[in-house]
Coordinates of C-alpha atoms and ligand atoms in Angstrom, one line a residue:
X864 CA -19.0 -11.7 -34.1
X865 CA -15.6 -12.0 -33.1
X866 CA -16.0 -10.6 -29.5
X867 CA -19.0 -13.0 -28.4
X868 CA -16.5 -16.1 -29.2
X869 CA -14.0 -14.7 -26.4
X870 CA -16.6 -14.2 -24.1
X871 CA -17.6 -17.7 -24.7
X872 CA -14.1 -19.0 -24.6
X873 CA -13.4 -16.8 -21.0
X874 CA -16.6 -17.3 -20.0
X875 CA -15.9 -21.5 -20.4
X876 CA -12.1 -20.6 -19.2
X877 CA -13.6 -19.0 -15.8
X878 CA -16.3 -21.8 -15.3
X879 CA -13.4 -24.5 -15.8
X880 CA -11.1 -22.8 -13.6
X881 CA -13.3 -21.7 -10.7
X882 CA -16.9 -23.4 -10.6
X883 CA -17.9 -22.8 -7.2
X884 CA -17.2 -19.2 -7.6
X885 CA -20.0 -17.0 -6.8
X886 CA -21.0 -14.3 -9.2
X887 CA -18.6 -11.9 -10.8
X888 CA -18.7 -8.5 -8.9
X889 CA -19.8 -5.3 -9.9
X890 CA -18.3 -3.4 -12.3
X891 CA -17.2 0.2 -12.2
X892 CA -16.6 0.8 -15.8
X893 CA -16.5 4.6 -16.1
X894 CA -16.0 7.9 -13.7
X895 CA -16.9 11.4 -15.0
X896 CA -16.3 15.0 -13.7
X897 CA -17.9 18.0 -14.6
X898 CA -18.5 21.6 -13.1
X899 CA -22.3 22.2 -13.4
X900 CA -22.2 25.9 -12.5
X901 CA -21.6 26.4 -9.0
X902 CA -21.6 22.1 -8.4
X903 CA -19.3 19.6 -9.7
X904 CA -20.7 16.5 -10.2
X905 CA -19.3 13.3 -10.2
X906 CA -20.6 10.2 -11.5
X907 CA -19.5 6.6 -11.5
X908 CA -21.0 4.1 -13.7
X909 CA -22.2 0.7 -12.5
X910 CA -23.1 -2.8 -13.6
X911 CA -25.7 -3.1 -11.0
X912 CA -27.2 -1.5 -8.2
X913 CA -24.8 -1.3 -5.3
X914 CA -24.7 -0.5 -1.3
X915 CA -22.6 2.6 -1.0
X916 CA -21.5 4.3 1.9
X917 CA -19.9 8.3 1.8
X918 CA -18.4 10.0 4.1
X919 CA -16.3 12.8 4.4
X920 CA -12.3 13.6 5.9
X921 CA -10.5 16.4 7.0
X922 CA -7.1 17.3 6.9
X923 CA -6.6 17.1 4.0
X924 CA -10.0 17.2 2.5
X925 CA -11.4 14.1 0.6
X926 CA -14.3 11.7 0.6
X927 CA -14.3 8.0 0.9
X928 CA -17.3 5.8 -0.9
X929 CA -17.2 2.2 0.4
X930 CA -18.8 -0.4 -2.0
X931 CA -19.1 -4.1 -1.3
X932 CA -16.0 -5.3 -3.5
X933 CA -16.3 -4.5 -7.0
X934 CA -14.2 -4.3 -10.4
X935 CA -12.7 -1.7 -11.7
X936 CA -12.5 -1.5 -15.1
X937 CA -11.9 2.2 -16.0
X938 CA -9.9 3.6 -18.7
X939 CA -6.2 5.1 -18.1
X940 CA -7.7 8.2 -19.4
X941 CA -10.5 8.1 -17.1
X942 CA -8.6 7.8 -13.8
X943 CA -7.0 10.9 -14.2
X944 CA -10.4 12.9 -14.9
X945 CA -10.8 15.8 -12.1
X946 CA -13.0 19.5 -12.8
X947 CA -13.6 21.9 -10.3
X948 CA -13.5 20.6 -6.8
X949 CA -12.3 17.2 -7.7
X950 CA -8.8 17.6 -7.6
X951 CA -8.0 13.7 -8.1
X952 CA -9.1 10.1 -6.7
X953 CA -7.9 6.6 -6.1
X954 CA -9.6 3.1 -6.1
X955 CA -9.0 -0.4 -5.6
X956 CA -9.5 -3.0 -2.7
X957 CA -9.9 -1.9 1.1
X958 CA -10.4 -5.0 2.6
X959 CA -11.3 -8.4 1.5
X960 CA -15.5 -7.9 0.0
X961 CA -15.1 -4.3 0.3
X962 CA -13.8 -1.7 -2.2
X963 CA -13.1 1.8 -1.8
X964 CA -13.0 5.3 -3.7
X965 CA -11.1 8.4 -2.2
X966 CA -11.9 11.6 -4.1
X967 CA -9.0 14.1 -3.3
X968 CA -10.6 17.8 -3.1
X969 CA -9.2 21.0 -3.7
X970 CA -11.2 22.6 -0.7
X971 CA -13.5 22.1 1.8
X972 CA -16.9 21.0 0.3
X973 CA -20.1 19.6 1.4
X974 CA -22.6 16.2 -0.6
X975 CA -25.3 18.2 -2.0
X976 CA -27.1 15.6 -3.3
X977 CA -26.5 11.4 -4.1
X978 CA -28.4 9.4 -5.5
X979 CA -28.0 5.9 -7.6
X980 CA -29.8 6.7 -11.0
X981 CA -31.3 3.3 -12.7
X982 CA -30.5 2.0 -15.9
X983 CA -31.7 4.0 -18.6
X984 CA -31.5 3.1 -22.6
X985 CA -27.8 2.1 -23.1
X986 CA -26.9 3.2 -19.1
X987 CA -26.5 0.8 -16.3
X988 CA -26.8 2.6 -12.7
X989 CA -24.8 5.6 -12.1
X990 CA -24.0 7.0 -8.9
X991 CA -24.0 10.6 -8.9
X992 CA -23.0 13.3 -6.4
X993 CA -23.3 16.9 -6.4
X994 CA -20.4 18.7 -4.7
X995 CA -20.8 22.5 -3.9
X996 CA -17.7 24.4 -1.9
X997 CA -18.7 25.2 1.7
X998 CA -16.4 26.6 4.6
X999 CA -13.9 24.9 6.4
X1000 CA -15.8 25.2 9.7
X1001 CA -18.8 24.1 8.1
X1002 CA -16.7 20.7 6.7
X1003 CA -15.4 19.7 9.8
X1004 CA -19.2 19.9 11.3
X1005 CA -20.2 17.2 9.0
X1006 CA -16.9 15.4 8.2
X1007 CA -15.3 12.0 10.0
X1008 CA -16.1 8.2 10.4
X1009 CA -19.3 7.2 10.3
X1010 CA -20.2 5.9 13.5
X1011 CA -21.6 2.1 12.8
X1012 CA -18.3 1.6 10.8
X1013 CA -15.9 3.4 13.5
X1014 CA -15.1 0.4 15.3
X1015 CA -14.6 -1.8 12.4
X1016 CA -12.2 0.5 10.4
X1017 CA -10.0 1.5 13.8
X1018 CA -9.3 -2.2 14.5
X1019 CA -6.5 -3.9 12.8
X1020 CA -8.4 -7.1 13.3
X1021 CA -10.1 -6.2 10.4
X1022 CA -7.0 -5.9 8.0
X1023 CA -4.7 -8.4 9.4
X1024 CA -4.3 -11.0 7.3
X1025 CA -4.1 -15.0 8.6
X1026 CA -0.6 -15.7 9.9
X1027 CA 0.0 -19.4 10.9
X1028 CA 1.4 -18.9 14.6
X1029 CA 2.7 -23.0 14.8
X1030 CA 4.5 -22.4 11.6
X1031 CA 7.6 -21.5 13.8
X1032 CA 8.4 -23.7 16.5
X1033 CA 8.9 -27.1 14.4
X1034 CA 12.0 -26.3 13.1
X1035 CA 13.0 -22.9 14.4
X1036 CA 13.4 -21.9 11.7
X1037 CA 13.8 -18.2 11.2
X1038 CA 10.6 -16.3 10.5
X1039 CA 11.5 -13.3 7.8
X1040 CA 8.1 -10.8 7.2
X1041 CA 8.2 -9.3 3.6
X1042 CA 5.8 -6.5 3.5
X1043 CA 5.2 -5.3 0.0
X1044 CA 4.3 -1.2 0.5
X1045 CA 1.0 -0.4 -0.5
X1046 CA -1.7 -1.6 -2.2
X1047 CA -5.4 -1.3 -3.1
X1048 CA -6.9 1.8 -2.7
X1049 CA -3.5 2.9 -2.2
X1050 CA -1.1 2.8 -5.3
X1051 CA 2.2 4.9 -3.6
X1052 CA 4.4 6.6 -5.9
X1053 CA 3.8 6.5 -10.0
X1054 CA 6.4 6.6 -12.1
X1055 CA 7.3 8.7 -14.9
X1056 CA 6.3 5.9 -17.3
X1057 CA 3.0 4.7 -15.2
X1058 CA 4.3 1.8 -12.9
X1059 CA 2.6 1.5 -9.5
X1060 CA 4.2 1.4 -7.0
X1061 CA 2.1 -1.0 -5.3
X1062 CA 2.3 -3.3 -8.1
X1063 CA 6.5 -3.3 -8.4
X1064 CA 7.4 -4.0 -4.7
X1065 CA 4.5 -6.8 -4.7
X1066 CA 6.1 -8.7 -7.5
X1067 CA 9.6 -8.2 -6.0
X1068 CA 7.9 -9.3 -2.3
X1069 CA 6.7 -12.6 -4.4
X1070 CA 10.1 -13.0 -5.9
X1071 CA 12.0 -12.5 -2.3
X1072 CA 9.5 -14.7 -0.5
X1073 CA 10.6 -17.7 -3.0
X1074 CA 14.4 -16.9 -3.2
X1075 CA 14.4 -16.9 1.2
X1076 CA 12.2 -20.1 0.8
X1077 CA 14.0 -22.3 -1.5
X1078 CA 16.7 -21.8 0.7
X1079 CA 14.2 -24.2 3.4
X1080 CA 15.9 -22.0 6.3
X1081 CA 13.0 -19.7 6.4
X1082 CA 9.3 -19.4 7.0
X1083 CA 8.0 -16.6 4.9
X1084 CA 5.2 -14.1 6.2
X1085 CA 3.8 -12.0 3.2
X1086 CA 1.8 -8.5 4.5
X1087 CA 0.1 -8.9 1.5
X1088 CA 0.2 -11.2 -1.4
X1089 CA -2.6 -9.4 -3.3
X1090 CA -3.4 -6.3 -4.4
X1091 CA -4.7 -4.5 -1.4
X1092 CA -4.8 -2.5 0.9
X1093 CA -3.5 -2.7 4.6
X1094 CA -3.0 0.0 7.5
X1095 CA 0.6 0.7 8.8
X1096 CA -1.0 -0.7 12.0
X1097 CA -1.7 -3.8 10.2
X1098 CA 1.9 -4.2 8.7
X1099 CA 3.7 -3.8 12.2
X1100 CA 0.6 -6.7 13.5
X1101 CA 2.2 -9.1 11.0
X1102 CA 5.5 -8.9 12.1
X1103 CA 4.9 -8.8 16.2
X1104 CA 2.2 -11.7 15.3
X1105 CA 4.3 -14.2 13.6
X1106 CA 7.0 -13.2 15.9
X1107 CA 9.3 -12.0 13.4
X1108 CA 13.3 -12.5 13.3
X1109 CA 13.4 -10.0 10.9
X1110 CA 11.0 -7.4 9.1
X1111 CA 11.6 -6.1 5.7
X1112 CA 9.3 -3.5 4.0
X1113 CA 9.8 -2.9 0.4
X1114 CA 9.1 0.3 -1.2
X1115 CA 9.9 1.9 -4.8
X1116 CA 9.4 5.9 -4.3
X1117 CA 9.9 9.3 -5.7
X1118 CA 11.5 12.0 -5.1
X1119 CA 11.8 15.5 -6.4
X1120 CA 14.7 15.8 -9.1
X1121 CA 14.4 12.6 -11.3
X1122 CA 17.8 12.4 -11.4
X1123 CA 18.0 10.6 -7.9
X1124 CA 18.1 7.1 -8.5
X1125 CA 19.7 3.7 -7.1
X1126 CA 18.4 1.9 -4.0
X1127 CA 19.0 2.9 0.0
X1128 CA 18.0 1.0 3.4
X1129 CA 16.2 2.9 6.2
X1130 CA 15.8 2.0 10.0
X1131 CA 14.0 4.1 12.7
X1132 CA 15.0 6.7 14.5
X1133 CA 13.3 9.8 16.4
X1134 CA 15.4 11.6 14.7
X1135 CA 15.7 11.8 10.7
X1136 CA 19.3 11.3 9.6
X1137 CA 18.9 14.1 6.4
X1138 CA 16.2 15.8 5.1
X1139 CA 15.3 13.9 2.4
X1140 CA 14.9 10.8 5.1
X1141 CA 12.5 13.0 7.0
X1142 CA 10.5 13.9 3.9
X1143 CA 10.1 10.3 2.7
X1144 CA 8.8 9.3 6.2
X1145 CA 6.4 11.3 6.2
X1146 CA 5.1 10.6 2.4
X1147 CA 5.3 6.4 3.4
X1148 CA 3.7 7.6 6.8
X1149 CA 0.5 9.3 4.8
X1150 CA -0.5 5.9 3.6
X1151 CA -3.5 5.6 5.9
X1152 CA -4.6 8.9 4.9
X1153 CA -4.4 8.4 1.6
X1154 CA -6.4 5.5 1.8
X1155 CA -9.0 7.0 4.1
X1156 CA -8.2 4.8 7.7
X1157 CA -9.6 6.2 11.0
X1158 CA -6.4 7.0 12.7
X1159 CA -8.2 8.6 15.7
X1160 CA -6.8 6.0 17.8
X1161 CA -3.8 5.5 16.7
X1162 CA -2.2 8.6 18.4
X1163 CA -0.9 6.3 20.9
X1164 CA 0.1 3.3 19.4
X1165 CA 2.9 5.7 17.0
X1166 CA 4.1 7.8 19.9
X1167 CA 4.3 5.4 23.1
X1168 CA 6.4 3.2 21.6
X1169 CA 8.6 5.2 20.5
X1170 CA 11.6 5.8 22.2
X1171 CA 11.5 3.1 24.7
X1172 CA 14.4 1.6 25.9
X1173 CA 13.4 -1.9 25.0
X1174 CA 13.4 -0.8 21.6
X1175 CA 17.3 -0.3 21.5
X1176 CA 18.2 -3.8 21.0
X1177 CA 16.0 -4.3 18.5
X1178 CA 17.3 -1.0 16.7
X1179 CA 20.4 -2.1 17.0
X1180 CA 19.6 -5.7 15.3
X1181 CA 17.9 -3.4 12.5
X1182 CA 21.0 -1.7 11.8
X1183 CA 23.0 -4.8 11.4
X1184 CA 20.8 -5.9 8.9
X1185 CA 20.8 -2.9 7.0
X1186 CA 24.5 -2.6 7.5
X1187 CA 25.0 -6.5 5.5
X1188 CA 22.4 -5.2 3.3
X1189 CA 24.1 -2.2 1.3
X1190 CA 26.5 -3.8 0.5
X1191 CA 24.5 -6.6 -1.6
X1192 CA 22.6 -4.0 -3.2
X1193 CA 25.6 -2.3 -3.8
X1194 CA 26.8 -6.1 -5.7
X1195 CA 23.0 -5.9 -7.2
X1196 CA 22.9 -2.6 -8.8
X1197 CA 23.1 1.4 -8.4
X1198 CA 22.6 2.7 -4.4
X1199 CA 22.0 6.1 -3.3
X1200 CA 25.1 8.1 -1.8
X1201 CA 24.3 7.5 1.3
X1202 CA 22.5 4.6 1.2
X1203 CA 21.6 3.9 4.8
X1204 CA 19.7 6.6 6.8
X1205 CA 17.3 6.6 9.6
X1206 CA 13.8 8.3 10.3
X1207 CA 10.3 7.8 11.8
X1208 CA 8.4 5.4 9.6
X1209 CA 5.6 4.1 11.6
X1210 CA 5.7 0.5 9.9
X1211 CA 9.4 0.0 11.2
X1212 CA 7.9 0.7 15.2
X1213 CA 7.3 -3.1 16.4
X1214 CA 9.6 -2.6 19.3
X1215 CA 10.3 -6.4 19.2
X1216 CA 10.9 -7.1 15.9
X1217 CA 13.8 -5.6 13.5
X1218 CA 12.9 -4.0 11.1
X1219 CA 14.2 -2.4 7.9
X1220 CA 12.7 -0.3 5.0
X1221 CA 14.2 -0.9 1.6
X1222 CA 13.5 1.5 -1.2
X1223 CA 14.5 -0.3 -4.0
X1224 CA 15.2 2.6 -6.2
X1225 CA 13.0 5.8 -7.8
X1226 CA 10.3 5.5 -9.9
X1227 CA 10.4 9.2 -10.6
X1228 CA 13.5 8.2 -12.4
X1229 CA 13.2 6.8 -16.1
X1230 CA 16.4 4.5 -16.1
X1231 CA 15.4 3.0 -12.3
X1232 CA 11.6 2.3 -13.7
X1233 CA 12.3 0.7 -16.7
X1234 CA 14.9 -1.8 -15.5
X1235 CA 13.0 -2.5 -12.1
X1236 CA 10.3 -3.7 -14.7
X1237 CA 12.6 -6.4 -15.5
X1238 CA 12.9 -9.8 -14.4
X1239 CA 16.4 -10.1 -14.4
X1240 CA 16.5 -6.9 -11.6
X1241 CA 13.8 -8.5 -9.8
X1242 CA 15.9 -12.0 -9.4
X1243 CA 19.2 -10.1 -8.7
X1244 CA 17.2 -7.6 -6.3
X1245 CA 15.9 -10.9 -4.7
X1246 CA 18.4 -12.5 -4.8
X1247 CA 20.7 -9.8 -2.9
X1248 CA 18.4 -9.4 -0.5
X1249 CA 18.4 -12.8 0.2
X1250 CA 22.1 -13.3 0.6
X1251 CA 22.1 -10.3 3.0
X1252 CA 18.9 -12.2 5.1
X1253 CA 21.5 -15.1 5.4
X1254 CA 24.4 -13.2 6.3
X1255 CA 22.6 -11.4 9.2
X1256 CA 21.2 -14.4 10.7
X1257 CA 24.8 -16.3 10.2
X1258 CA 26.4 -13.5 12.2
X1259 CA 23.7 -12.3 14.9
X1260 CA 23.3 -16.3 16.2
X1261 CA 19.6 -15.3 16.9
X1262 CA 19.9 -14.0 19.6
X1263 CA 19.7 -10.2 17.7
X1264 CA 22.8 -9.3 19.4
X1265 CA 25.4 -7.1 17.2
X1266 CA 28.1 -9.6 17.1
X1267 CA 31.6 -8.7 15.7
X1268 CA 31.9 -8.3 12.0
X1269 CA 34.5 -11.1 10.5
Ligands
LIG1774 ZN1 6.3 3.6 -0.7

């Protein structure tokens, strides 16, 4: 009887803590995958009956299922499940009320069948969907954005979260952007021992955001503050929206060799400054497709930008920052060897806003994970960031122009 005593006690907990909540959402409690001779099937079980929505990418192959925002409550075990032409898949929120699913495929293969089974005995609804391998030419016939959601997933309306324009001119205070990497439906790098990527740089975002603002000299934008996702488009929104001072995206990666560890600033360039800058830019840079965005307008917005001369000054300001920053990261804890480096990230491009990409240290390195899961890294990382915020502002007067060093 135990168990129905909890629920009682959460279920008064949630009713005392939230009454005008509506009803919970849906839950997505278990994902199967199976080859049925020449199909593999996939099936999700549901709570309740659900609007779903499927449709198909290229490039690389995957399908995206849209649900109104549900809970997923699937079992470690169970998120790794893949058979046949299911090579993997992702979860978690898209956008404020809707939820997402991106099932990663091995090859090009088409929906045979769908369909929402009812509850049966023990069974709630389970969605079920017949994949059978079909030729590229054929996929790309049937594949892309649906057309009534085209408009709605292309805009960055959509995923641009509130920002309070008037919040700057009171005080002029300076207006830092923390952008946690990630999130939602996409996690970014694992590590070796399971920590999300998402979930790390959001907690170090949260503990930045209160280090800058207990200082009182800064407003504080947050990206994201939750766990969800938002387009690269989105990101650079926030910063040229609250007219940023300064733009700092935080990010905990991988990289081949888990022997690599310690932290190292980027800023953007055209041209990568190493190889392994190049490589990460384009992983970070894959976010939208790994979340299933329509990028087919975004062609313009990463390439016209780019390169334009009124972009230099704000480079330059970028630079600086990163060029206080090392050296704090350096007082907070292990840095790469060369611990500043340039390349194409598409979420440093606001041309009027500076902007720097910190990645804190390697997840696919067992030391860096396990003490970035610590409180007393995340202060001192915080903290250090913090200090190197101040010092950039104390020496640039503002106005983002490179000033002498002392
Ligand atoms: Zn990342």
């Amino acid at each position: 009887m135990r168990w129905n005593w909890h629920r009682l006690i959460l279920a008064f907990a949630l009713a005392l803590a939230a009454p005008a909540v509506a009803a919970p959402p849906p839950v997505v409690s278990d994902v199967r995958v199976a080859q049925n001779g020449k199909h593999t099937r996939f099936v999700l079980n549901l709570s309740e009956k659900v609007d779903f929505e499927i449709f198909t990418l290229a490039d690389p192959y995957r399908i995206v299922i849209d649900f109104p925002e549900v809970a997923w409550r699937l079992d470690p075990a169970a998120t790794q499940a893949s058979a046949g032409l299911v090579k993997g898949f992702r979860f978690g929120l898209f956008k404020p009320g809707r939820s997402r699913m991106v099932i990663d495929l091995a090859s090009p293969a088409s929906i045979k069948n769908k369909f929402l089974l009812p509850p049966e005995g023990e069974r709630r609804y389970r969605l079920v969907l017949d994949l059978g391998q079909v030729a590229r030419k054929e996929y790309l016939t049937t594949s892309g954005w649906p057309t009534d959601t085209h408009a709605e997933s292309s805009s960055p309306a959509e995923t641009e979260p509130e920002v309070e324009m008037a919040a700057r001119a009171p005080a002029a205070k300076r207006v830092v952007v923390i952008d946690a990497g990630h999130g939602g439906v996409d996690p970014g790098a694992t590590g070796v021992d399971g920590t999300h990527e998402k979930d790390l740089v959001l907690s170090l975002a949260k503990a930045l955001r209160d280090a800058l603002e207990r200082s009182g000299k800064y407003v504080v934008v947050m990206s994201r503050d939750s766990d969800i996702f938002l387009s690269l488009k989105a990101r650079v929104a926030v910063g040229r929206k609250a007219r940023a001072d300064l733009f700092i995206s935080l990010h905990a990666d991988s990289a081949p060799g888990s022997m690599v560890r310690g932290a190292s600033v980027y800023t953007l360039s055209e041209r990568a400054s190493d190889k392994e800058a190049e490589a990460l830019a384009k992983s970070e840079n894959q976010s939208d497709i790994i979340a299933g965005v329509d990028l087919t307008n975004e062609a313009d917005v990463v390439t016209s930008i780019l390169i334009d001369l009124a972009q230099r000054e704000t480079k330059n300001s970028a630079v600086k920052f990163a060029q206080v920053l090392v050296p704090e990261l350096q007082r907070a804890g292990e840095v790469t060897q060369k611990s500043h480096r340039f390349a194409g990230f598409v979420v440093l491009k606001a041309p009027d806003v500076p902007s720097v990409l910190v990645e804190v240290g390697y997840l696919s390195n067992r030391q860096d994970e396990s003490v970035m899961n610590t409180n007393r890294w995340r202060k001192r990382m915080a903290d250090s960031i913090a200090r190197a915020v101040d010092r950039y502002f104390r020496t640039s007067r503002g106005d983002h122009k490179a000033e002498a060093e002392p």
